[in-house]
Coordinates of C-alpha atoms in Angstrom, one line a residue:
X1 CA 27.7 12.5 -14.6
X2 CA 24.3 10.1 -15.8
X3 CA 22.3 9.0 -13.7
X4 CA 19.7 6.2 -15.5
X5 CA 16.5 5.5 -13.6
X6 CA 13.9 2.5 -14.7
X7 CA 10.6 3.4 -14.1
X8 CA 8.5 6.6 -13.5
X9 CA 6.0 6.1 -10.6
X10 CA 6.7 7.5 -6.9
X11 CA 10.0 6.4 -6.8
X12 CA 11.7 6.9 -9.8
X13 CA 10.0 10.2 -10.5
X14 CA 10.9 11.4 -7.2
X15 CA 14.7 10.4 -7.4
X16 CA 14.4 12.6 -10.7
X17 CA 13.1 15.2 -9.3
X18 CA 14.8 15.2 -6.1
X19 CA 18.2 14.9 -7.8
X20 CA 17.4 17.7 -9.9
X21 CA 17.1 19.8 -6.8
X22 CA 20.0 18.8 -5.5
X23 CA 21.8 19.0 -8.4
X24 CA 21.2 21.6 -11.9
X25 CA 23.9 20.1 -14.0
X26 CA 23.5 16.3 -13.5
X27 CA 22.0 14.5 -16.7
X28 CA 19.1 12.4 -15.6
X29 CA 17.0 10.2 -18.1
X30 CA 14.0 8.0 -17.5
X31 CA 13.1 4.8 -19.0
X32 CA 9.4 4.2 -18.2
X33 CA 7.0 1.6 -19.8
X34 CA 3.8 3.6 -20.0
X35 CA 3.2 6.9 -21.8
X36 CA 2.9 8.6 -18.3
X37 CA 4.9 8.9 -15.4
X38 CA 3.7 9.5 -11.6
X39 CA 0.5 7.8 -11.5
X40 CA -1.1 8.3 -8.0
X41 CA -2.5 4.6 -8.0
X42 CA -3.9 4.9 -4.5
X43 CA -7.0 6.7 -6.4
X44 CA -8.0 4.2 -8.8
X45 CA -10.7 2.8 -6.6
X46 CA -12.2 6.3 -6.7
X47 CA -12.2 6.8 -10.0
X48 CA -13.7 3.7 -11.0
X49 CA -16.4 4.5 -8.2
X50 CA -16.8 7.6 -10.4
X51 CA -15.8 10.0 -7.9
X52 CA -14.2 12.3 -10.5
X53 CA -14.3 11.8 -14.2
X54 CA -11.1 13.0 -15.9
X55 CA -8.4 10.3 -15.4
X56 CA -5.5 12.9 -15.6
X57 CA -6.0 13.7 -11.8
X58 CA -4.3 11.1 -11.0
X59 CA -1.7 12.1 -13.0
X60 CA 1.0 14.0 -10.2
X61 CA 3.2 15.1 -12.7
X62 CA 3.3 15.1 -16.4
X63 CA 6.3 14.3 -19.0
X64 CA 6.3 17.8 -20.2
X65 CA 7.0 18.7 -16.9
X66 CA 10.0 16.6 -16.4
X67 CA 11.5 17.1 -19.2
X68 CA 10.7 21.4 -19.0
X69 CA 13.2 21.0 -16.1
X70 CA 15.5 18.8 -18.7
X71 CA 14.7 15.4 -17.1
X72 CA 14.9 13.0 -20.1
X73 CA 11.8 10.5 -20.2
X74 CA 11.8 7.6 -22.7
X75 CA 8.9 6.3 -22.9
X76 CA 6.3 3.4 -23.6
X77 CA 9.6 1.7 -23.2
X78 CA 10.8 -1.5 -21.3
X79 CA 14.3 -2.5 -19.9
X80 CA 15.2 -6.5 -21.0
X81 CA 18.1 -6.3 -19.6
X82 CA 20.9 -4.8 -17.6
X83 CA 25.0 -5.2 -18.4
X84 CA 25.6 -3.8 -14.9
X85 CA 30.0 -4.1 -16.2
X86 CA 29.1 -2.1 -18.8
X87 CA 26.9 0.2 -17.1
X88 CA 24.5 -0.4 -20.0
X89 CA 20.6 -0.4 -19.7
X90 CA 18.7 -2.7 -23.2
X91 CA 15.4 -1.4 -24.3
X92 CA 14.0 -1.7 -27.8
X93 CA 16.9 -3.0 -30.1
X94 CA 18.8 0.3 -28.3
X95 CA 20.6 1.1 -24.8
X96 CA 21.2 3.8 -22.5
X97 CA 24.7 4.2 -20.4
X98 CA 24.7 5.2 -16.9
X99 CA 27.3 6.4 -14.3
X100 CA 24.8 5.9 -11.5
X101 CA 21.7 3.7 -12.2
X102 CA 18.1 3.5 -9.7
X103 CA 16.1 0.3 -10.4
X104 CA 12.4 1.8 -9.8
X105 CA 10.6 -0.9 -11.4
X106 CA 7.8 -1.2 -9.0
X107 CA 5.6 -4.2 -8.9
X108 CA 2.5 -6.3 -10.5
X109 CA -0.3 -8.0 -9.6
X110 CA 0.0 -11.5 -8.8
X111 CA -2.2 -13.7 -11.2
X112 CA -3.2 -16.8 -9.8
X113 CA -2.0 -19.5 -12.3
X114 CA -5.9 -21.2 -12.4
X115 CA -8.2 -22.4 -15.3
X116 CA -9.6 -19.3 -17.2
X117 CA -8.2 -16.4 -15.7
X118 CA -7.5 -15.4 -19.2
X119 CA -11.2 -14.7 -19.6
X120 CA -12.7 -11.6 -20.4
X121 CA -14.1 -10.0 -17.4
X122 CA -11.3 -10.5 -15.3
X123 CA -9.6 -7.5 -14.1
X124 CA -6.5 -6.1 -11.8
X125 CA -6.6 -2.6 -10.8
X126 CA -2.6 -0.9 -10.7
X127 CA -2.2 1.0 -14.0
X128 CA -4.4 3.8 -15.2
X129 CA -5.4 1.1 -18.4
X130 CA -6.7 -1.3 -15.7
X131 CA -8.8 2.0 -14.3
X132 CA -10.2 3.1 -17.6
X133 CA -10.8 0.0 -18.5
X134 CA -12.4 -1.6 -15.4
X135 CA -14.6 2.0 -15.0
X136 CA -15.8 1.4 -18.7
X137 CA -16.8 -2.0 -18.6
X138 CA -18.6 -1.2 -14.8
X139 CA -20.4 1.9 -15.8
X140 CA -21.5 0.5 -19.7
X141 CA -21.8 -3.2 -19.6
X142 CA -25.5 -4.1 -18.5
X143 CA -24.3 -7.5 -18.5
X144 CA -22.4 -7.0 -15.4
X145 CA -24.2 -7.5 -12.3
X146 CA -22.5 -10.0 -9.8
X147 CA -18.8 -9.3 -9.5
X148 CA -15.8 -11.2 -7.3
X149 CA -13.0 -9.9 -5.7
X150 CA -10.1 -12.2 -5.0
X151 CA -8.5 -11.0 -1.6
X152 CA -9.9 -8.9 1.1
X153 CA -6.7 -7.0 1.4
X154 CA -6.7 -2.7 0.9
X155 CA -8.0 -3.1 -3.1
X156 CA -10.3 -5.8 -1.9
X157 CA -11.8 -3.7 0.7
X158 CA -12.0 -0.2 -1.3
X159 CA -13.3 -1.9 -4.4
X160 CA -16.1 -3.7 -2.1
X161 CA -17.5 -0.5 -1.5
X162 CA -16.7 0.7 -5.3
X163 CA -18.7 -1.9 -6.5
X164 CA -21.2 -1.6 -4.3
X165 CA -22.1 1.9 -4.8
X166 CA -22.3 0.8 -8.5
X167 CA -25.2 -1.5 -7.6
X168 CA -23.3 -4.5 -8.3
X169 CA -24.0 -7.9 -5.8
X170 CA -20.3 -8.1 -4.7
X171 CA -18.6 -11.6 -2.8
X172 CA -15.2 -11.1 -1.4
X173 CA -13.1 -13.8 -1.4
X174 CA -10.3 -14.8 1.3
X175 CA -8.3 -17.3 2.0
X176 CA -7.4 -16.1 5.6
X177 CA -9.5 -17.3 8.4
X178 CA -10.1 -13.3 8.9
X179 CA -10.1 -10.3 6.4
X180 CA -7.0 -8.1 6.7
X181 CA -5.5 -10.7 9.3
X182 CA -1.8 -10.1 8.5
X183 CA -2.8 -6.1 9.0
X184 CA -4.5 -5.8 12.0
X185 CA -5.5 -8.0 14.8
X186 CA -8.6 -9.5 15.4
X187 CA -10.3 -6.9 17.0
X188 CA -10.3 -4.8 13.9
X189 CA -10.7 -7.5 11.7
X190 CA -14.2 -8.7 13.5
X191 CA -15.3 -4.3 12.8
X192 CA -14.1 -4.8 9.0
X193 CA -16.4 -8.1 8.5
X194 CA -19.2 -6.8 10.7
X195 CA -19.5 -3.9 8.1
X196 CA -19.2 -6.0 5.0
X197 CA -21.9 -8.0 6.3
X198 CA -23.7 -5.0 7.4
X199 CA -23.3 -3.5 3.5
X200 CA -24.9 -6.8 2.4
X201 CA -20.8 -8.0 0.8
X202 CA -20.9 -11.8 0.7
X203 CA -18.1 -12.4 2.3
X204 CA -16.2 -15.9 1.9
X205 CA -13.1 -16.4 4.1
X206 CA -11.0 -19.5 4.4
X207 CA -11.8 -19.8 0.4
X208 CA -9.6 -20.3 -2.0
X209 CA -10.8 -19.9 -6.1
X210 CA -9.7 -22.4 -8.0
X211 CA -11.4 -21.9 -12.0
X212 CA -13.0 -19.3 -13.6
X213 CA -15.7 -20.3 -15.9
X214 CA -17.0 -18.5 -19.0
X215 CA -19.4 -18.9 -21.8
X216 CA -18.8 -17.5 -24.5
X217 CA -15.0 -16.3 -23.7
X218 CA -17.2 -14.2 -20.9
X219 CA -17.0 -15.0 -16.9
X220 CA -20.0 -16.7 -15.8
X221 CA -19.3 -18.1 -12.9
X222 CA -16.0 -19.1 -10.0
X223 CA -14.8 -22.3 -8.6
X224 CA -14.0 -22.4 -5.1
X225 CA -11.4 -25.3 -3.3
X226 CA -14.1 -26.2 -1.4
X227 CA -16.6 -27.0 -4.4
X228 CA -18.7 -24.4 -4.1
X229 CA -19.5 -22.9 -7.4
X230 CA -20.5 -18.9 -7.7
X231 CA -22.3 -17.2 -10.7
X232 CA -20.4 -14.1 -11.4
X233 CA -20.0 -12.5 -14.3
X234 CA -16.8 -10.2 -13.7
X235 CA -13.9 -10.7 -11.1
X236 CA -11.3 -8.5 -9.6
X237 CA -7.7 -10.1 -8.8
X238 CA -6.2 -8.3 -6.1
X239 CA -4.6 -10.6 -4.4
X240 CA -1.2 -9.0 -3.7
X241 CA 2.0 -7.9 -6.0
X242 CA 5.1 -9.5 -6.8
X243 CA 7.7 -7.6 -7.9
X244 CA 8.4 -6.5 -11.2
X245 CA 11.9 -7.8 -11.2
X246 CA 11.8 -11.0 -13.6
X247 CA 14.2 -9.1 -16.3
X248 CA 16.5 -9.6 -13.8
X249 CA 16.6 -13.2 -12.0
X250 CA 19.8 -14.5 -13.7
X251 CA 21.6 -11.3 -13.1
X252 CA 24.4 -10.8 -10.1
X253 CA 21.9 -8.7 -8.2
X254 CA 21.6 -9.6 -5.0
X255 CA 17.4 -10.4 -4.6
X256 CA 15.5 -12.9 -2.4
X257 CA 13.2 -15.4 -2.9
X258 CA 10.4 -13.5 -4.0
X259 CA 12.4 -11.5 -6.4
X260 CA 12.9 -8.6 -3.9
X261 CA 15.8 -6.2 -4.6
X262 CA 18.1 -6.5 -1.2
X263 CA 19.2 -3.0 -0.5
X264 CA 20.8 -1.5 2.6
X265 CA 19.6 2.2 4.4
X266 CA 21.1 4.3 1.8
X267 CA 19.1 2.9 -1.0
X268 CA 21.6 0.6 -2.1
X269 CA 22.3 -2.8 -3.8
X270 CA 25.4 -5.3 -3.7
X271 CA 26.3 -3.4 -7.1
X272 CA 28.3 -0.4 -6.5
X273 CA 26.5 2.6 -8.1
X274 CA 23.1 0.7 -8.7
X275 CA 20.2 1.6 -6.0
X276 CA 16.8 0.4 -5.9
X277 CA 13.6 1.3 -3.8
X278 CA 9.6 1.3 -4.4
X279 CA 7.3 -1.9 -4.5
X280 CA 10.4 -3.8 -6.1
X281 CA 12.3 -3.3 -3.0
X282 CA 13.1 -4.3 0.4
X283 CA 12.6 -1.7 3.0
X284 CA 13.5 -1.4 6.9
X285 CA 11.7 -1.2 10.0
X286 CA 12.1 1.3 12.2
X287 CA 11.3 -0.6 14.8
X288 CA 14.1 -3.5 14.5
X289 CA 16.0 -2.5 11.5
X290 CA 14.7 -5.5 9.8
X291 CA 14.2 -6.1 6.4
X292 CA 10.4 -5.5 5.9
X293 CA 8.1 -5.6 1.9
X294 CA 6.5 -2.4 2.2
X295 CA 4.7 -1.7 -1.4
X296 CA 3.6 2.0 -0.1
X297 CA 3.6 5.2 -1.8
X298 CA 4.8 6.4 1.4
X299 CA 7.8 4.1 1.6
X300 CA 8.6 5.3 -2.1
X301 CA 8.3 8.9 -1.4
X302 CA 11.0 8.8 1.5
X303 CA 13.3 6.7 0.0
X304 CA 13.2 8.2 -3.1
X305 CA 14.9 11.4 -1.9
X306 CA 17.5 9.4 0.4
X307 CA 18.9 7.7 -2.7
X308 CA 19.0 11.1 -4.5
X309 CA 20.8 12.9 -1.5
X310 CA 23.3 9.7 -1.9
X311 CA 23.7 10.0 -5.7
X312 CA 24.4 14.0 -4.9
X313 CA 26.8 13.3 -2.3
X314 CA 24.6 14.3 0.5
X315 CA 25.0 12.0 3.1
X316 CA 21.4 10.1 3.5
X317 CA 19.7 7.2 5.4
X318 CA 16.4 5.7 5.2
X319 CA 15.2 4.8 8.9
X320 CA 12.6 2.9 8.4
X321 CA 9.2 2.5 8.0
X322 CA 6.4 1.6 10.8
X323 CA 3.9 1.3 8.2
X324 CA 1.3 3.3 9.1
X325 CA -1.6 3.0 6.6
X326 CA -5.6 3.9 6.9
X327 CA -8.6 2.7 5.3
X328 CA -12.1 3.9 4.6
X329 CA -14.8 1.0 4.6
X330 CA -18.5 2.6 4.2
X331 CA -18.5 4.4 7.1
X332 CA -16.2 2.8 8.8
X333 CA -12.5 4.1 9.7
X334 CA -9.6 2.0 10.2
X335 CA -5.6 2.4 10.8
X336 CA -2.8 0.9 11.8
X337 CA 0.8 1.9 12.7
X338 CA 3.7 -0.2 14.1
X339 CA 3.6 -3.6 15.0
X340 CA 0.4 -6.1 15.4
X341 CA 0.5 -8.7 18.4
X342 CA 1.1 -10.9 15.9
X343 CA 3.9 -9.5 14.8
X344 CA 5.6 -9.2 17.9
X345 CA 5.1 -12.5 19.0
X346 CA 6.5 -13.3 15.8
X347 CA 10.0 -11.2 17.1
X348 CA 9.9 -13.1 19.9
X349 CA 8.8 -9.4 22.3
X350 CA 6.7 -9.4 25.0
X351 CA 4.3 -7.0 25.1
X352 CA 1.0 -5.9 27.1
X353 CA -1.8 -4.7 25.1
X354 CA -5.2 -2.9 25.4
X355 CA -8.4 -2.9 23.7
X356 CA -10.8 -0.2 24.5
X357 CA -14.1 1.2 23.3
X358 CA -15.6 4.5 23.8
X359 CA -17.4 7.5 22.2
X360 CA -15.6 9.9 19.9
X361 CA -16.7 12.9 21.4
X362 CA -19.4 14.3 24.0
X363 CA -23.2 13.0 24.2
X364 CA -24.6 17.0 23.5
X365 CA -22.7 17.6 20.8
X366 CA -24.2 16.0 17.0
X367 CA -23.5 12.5 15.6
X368 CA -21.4 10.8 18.8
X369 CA -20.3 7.6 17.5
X370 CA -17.8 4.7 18.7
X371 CA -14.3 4.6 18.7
X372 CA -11.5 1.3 18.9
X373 CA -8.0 2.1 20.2
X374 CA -5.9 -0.8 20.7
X375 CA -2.6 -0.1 21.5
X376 CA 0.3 -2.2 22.3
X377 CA 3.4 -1.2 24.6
X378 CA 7.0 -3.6 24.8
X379 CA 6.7 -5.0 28.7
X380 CA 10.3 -4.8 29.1
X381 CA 10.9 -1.6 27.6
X382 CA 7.6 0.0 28.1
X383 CA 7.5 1.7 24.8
X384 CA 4.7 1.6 22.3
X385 CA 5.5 -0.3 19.8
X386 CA 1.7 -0.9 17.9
X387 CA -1.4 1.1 17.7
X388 CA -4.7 0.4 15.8
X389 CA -8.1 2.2 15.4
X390 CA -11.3 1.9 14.0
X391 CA -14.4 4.5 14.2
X392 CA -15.8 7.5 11.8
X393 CA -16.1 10.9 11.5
X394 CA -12.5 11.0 11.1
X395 CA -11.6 10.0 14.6
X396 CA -9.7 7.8 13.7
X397 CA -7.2 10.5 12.6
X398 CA -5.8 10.1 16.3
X399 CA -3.6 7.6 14.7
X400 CA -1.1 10.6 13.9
X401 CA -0.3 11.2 16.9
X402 CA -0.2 7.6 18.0
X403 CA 2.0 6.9 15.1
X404 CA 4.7 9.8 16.7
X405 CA 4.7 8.4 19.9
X406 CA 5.9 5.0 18.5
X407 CA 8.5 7.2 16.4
X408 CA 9.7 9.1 19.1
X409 CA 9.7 5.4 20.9
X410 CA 8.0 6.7 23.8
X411 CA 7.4 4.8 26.9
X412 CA 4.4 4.5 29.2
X413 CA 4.8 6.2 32.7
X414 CA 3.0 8.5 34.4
X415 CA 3.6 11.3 32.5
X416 CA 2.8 9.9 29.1
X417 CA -0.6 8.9 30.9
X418 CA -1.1 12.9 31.3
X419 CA 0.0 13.7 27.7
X420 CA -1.7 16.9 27.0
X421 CA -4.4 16.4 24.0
X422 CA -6.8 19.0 22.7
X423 CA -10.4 19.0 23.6
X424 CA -13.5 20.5 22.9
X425 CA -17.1 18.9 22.6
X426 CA -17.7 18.3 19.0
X427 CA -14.3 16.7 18.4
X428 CA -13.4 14.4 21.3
X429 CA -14.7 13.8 25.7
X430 CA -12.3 15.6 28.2
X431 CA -10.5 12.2 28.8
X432 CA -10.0 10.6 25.5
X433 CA -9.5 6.8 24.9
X434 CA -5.8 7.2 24.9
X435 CA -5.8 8.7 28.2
X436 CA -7.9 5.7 29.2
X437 CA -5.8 3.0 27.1
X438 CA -2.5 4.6 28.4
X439 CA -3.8 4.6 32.1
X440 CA -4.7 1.0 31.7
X441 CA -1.2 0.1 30.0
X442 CA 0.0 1.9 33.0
X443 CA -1.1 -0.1 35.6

């Protein structure tokens, strides 16, 4: 028994090794397009900030590895195309059979089809070659000095304070009315601009760029919808991903309009023995069971091993994702987990929310600073169905537990409002602001 999986980041590497777990005598080969697998993306803002120097930490896993526990990994190679009667992955004038087959193919920046994004200078920032590349040109080019970043989303954010602490003049660039919008609710949004603003970030919302100038095949400046013209002389595209799927559009897999690969809770497709998963992928919400586009590492991770269980013959479901995710601006802290107001208006659920602020621990005890907690309960049901934070110090590490609750689909009553939480001086007060935001959503 083969099983063939296409691409070797979170998911595809960890269906391969999962699989291998499960089972010592399947054959498993990987058909990945770089010369590494199991990037750890999520730390490419870091290392471009210069955080650490040798790019192989972000490196989880190398070839030799996999293939030490006889995982087969072809690489710098791409899949053109898929005979899914055949069973017969294409790649480089050659093909690969397959009993079972995982489409891991991830995702790619989205680049805004404008006037001279071909430019040099302009950057995206999702395979190690982007990282090198963007840290070279940041820490060696003296010509560099203003740079733009297209889309206040996560990247947008992080590399805002990248750039920053690289002494560059940075403008952000949204075309939302608010950054992170579709993330959080205003609340959060208004703590996220007031520290951009407060870090001296030129933030532009409701902008949308339209050209990229250059002299000299060399960014010099950006062209906004509304006229405005902006001399820059680098910019960052990070204005979302769009999955890496376009090898297959006139196939008969099942996708939807944005190229996402329908799958159901086991991991897979309308093809019988093909599965798929990652940033190329729908997911689920645990919430409603709804198809959600979750491009997470923490997505991949779980459903990775659910479609390997499945291939194995271990009975496996993926229940869905909240999407919990965090942030680190400056000093500021944010997360999210569950469902936004906006969001549940949007599925038509009535809800009561709360919005507090307070301190993050006692008065006496060093460095007291606020903390955010808005949290979010179903009014019919009275369970939580949405939590968000903001703060420092890593209060806003709270979120874990907040995050179980919504799991656990706990409802508000008067014993919730009691829930036992540690305390001592230098980490939180004796009643903590989700006593207080529970008490109020008690009411």
């Amino acid at each position: 028994m083969k099983t063939l999986i296409i691409g070797g980041s979170a998911t595809g590497m960890g269906v391969a090794a999962r699989l291998r777990r499960n089972d010592p005598n399947m054959e498993i080969t990987v058909i990945q397009d770089k010369d590494y697998v199991s990037l750890g993306a999520c730390g490419l803002p870091y290392f471009v900030a210069n955080n650490f120097d040798n790019k192989n930490n972000l490196i989880a896993r190398t070839i030799e590895e996999f293939k030490n526990n006889e995982i087969k990994v072809i690489s710098n190679s791409k899949v053109k195309s898929i005979d899914f009667k055949s069973k017969k992955a294409f790649y480089n004038d050659q093909f690969e059979q397959y009993d079972n087959l995982v489409i891991a193919v991830g995702a790619k920046p989205i680049v805004p089809n404008i006037k001279g994004v071909e430019a040099d200078n302009v950057f995206t920032l999702t395979t190690l070659e982007d990282g090198v590349n963007l840290k070279e040109k940041m820490m060696n080019d003296k010509n560099i000095n203003k740079v733009a970043i297209i889309g206040a989303g996560f990247i947008g954010l992080e590399m805002s304070e990248t750039f920053s602490e690289l002494n560059k003049e940075v403008y952000l660039l949204e075309m939302e009315s608010k950054v992170m919008i579709k993330t959080f609710d205003e609340e959060i949004s208004e703590l996220l601009e007031s520290k951009l603003k407060e870090k001296k970030i030129n933030t532009l919302l409701g902008e949308q760029l339209v050209e990229i100038k250059s002299k000299d095949n060399k960014v010099s400046s950006i062209v906004l919808k509304s006229g405005k013209e902006i001399e820059v002389d680098a910019v960052l595209l990070s204005v979302g991903f769009q999955p890496n799927t376009q090898f297959l559009k006139d196939s008969e897999l099942e996708m939807n309009e944005r190229g996402t690969i329908i799958v159901n809770f086991k991991g897979e497709t309308n093809i019988e023995n093909v599965y798929s998963a990652g940033d190329c992928a729908v997911s689920k919400s645990y919430i409603d069971n709804q198809d959600i586009y979750s491009p997470l590492a923490t997505v991949a991770s779980k459903f990775s091993k659910v479609i390997a269980d499945n291939i194995s013959g271990k009975e496996n479901e993926y229940v869905g994702s909240i999407q919990s995710a965090i942030l680190r601006l400056f000093d500021l802290e944010v997360a999210r987990t569950g469902l936004t107001e906006k969001m549940a208006q949007d599925k038509n659920i009535k809800f009561k929310s709360v919005f507090i602020k307070d301190k993050d621990h006692t008065n006496y005890t060093p460095n007291q600073k606020d903390i955010y907690l808005k949290l979010i309960m179903n009014s019919e049901t009275r369970e939580i169905i949405g939590a968000q934070m903001a703060g420092s110090n890593n209060s806003v590490l709270r979120i874990y537990g907040l995050a179980a609750l919504i799991w656990q689909k706990a409802k508000v009553n008067n014993s919730l409002e009691q829930i036992d939480l540690p305390y001592a001086p230098p980490f939180s007060r004796s009643v903590d602001i989700i006593h207080i935001a529970l008490s109020k959503l008690n009411k």
